[in-house]
Short mmCIF file of C-alpha atoms in Angstrom, two decimals:
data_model
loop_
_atom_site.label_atom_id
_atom_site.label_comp_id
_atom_site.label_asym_id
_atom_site.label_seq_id
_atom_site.Cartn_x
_atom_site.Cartn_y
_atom_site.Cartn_z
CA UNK A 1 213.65 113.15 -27.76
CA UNK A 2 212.87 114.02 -31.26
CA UNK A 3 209.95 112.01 -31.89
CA UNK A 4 208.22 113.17 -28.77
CA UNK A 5 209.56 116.79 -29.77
CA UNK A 6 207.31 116.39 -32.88
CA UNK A 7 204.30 114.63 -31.34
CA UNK A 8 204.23 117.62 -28.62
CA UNK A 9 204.06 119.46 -31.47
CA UNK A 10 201.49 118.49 -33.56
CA UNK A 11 199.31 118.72 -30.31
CA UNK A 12 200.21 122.45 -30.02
CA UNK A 13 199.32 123.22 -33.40
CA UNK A 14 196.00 121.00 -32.58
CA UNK A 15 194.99 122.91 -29.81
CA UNK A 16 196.18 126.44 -31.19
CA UNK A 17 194.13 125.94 -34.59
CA UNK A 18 191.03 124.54 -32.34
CA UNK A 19 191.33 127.90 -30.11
CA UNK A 20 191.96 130.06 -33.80
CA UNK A 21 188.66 128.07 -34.82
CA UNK A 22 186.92 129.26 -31.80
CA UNK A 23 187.69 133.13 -31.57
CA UNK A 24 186.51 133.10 -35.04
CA UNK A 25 183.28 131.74 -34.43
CA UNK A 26 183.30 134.26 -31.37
CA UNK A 27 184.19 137.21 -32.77
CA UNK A 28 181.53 136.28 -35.88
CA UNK A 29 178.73 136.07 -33.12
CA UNK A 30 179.58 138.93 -31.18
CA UNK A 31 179.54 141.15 -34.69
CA UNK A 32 176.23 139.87 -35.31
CA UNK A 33 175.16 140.63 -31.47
CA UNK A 34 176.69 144.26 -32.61
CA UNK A 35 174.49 144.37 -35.53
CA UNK A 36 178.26 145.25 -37.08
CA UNK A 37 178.40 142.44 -39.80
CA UNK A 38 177.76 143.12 -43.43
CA UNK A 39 177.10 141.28 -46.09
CA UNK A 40 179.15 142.01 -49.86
CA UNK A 41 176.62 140.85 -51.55
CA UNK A 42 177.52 140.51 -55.31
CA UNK A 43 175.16 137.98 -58.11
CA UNK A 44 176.23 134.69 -58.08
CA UNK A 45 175.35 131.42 -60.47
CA UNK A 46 174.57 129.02 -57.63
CA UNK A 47 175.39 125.96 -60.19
CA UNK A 48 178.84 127.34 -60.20
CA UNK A 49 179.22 128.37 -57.12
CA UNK A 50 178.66 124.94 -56.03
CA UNK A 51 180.64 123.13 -58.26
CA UNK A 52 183.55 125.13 -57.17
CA UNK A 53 182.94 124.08 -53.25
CA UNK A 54 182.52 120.53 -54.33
CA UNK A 55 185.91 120.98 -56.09
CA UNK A 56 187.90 122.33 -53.41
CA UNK A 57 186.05 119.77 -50.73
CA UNK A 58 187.10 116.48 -52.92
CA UNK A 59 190.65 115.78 -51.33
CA UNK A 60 189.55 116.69 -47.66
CA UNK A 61 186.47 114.10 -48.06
CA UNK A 62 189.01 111.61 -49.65
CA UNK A 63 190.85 111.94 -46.76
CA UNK A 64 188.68 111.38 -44.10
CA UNK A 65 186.98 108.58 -46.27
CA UNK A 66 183.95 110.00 -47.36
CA UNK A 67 182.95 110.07 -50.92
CA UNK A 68 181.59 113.79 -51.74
CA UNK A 69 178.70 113.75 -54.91
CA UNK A 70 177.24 116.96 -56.18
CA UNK A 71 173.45 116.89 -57.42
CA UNK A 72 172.89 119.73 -60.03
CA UNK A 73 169.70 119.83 -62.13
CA UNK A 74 170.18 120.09 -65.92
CA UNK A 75 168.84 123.42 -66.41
CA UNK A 76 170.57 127.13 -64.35
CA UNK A 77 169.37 127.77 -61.70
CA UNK A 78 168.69 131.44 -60.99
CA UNK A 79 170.91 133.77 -60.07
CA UNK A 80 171.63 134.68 -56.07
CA UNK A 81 172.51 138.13 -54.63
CA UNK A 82 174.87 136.96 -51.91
CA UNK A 83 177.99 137.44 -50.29
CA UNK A 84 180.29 134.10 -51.49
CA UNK A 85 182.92 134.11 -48.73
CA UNK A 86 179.58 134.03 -46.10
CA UNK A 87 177.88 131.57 -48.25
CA UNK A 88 180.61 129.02 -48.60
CA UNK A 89 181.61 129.34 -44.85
CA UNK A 90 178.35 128.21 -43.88
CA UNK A 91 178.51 125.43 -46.50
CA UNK A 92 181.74 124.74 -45.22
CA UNK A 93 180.21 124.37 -41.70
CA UNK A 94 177.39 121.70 -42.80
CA UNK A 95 180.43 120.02 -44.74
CA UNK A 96 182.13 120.15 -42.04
CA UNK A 97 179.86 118.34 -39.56
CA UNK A 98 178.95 115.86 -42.15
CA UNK A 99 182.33 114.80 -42.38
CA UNK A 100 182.27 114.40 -38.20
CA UNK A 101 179.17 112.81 -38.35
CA UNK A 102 179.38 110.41 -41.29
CA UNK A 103 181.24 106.74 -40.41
CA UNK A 104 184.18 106.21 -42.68
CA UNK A 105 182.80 105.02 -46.04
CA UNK A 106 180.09 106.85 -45.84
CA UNK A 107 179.21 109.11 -48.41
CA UNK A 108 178.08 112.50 -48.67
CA UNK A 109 175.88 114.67 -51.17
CA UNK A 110 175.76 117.93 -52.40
CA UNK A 111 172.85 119.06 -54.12
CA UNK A 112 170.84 122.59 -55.36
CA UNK A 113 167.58 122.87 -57.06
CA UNK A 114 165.47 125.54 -57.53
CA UNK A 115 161.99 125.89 -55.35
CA UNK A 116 159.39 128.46 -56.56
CA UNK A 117 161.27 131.79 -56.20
CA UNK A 118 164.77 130.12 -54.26
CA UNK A 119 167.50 127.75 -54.71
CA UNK A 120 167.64 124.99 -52.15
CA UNK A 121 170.98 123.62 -51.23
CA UNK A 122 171.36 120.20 -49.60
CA UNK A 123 173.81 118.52 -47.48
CA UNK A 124 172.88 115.07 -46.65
CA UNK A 125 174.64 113.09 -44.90
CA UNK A 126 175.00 109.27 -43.70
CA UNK A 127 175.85 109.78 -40.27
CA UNK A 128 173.45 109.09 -36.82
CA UNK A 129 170.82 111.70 -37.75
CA UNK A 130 170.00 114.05 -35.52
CA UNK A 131 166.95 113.76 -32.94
CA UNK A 132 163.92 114.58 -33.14
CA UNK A 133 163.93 116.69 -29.48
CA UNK A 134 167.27 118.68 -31.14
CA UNK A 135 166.17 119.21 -34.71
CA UNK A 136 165.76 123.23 -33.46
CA UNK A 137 167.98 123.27 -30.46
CA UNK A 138 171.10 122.18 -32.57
CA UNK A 139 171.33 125.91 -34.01
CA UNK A 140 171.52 128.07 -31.05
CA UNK A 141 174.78 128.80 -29.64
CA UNK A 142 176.49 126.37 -27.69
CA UNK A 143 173.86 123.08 -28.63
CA UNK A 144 175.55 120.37 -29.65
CA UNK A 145 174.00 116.92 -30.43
CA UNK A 146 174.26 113.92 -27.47
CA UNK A 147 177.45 112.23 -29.50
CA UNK A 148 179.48 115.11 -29.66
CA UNK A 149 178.85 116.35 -25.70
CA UNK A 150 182.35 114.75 -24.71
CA UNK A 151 184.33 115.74 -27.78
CA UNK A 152 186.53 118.86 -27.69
CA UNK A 153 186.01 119.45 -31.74
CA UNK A 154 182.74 120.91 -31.22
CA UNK A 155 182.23 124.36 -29.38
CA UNK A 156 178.62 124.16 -30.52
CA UNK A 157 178.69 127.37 -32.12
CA UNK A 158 178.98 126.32 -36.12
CA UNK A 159 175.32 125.92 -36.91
CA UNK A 160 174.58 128.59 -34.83
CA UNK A 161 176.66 130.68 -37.41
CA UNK A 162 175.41 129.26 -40.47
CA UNK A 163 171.86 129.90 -38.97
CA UNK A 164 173.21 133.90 -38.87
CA UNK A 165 174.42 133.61 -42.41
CA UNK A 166 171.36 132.73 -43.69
CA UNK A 167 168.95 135.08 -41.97
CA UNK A 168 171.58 137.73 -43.26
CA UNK A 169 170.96 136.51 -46.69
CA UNK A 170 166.90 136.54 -45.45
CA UNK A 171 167.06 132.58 -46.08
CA UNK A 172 166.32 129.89 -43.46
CA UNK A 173 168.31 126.87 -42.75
CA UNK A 174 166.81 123.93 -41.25
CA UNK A 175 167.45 119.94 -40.44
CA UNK A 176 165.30 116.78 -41.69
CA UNK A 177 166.22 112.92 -41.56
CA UNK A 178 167.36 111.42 -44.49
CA UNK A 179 165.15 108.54 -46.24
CA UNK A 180 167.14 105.34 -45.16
CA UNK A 181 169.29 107.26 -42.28
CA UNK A 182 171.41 110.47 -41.82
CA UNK A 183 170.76 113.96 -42.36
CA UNK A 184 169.89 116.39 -44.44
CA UNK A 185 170.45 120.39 -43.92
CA UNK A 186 168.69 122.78 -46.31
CA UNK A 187 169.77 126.14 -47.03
CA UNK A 188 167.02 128.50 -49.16
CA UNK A 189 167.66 131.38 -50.46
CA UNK A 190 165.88 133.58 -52.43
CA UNK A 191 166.72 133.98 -55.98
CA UNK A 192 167.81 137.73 -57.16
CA UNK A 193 165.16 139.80 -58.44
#
């Protein structure tokens, strides 16, 4: 029947962009196991930079029902010396969780400022939070967080990537809880020289 012809179908592509998604994030780790990843590393505004990601994220937040702010402060920040396709993948990856995360409705923001000699980014998001006892275990391979242990979206491998991306950028990426619920990721990275 043709409407169970097309259902079928959408599953396949489901599934066959879910197993795309996870040789990706496999072949990523096992490069960085290698020691065979580089960075391109070229000087970036991180204002703009940014602004751009918040731009291309707007219709797949509105979609999902999540309104998607951007916090910039008034004055540049300082340039970066990083590679932009790495960068925004691992933005793309907190993004990408906070969209999981966050209940419809919820919103989520994007923010930068600067902090002595780096730029901060923020995700925060609205969502469960994540637990004390998995604040550090979230970003090794594999972790994922108690609601997402029966899901098939989650290979627990994403933050463990964007953890890699910003140690190859020497930066650190961490979780804290968000003042009235949620999350909030940081990403530092120090500013060019």
């Amino acid at each position: 029947e043709p409407t169970r012809q097309d259902r079928l179908l959408a599953i396949a592509r489901a599934e066959t962009d879910r197993m795309q998604r996870l040789t990706e994030e496999l072949l990523f780790l096992a490069g960085q196991d290698a020691h065979g990843l580089t960075l391109r590393p070229e000087t970036l505004e991180p204002d703009t930079l940014l602004l751009e990601f918040w731009e291309a994220w707007q219709a797949p937040a509105r979609q999902s029902g999540h309104p998607l702010t951007l916090n910039l402060p008034d004055d540049p920040l300082p340039a970066l010396r990083a590679d932009r396709q790495r960068l925004e993948q691992l933005l793309g990856i907190l993004l990408h969780n906070a969209l999981d995360y966050t209940p419809a409705g919820g919103g989520i923001e994007l923010a930068a400022c600067r902090r002595d000699k780096a730029v901060r980014f923020s995700v925060r998001d609205h969502g469960p939070g994540v637990p004390d006892r998995d604040k550090g275990r979230i970003f090794r391979r594999f972790a994922r967080g108690e609601s997402s242990r029966t899901g098939k979206e989650h290979f627990g491998l994403g933050l463990s990537i964007a953890r890699q991306i910003a140690l190859l950028h020497k930066g650190k990426l961490w979780v804290e809880d968000a003042p009235g619920g949620g999350a909030v990721f940081y990403l530092e990275l120090p500013v060019d020289r």
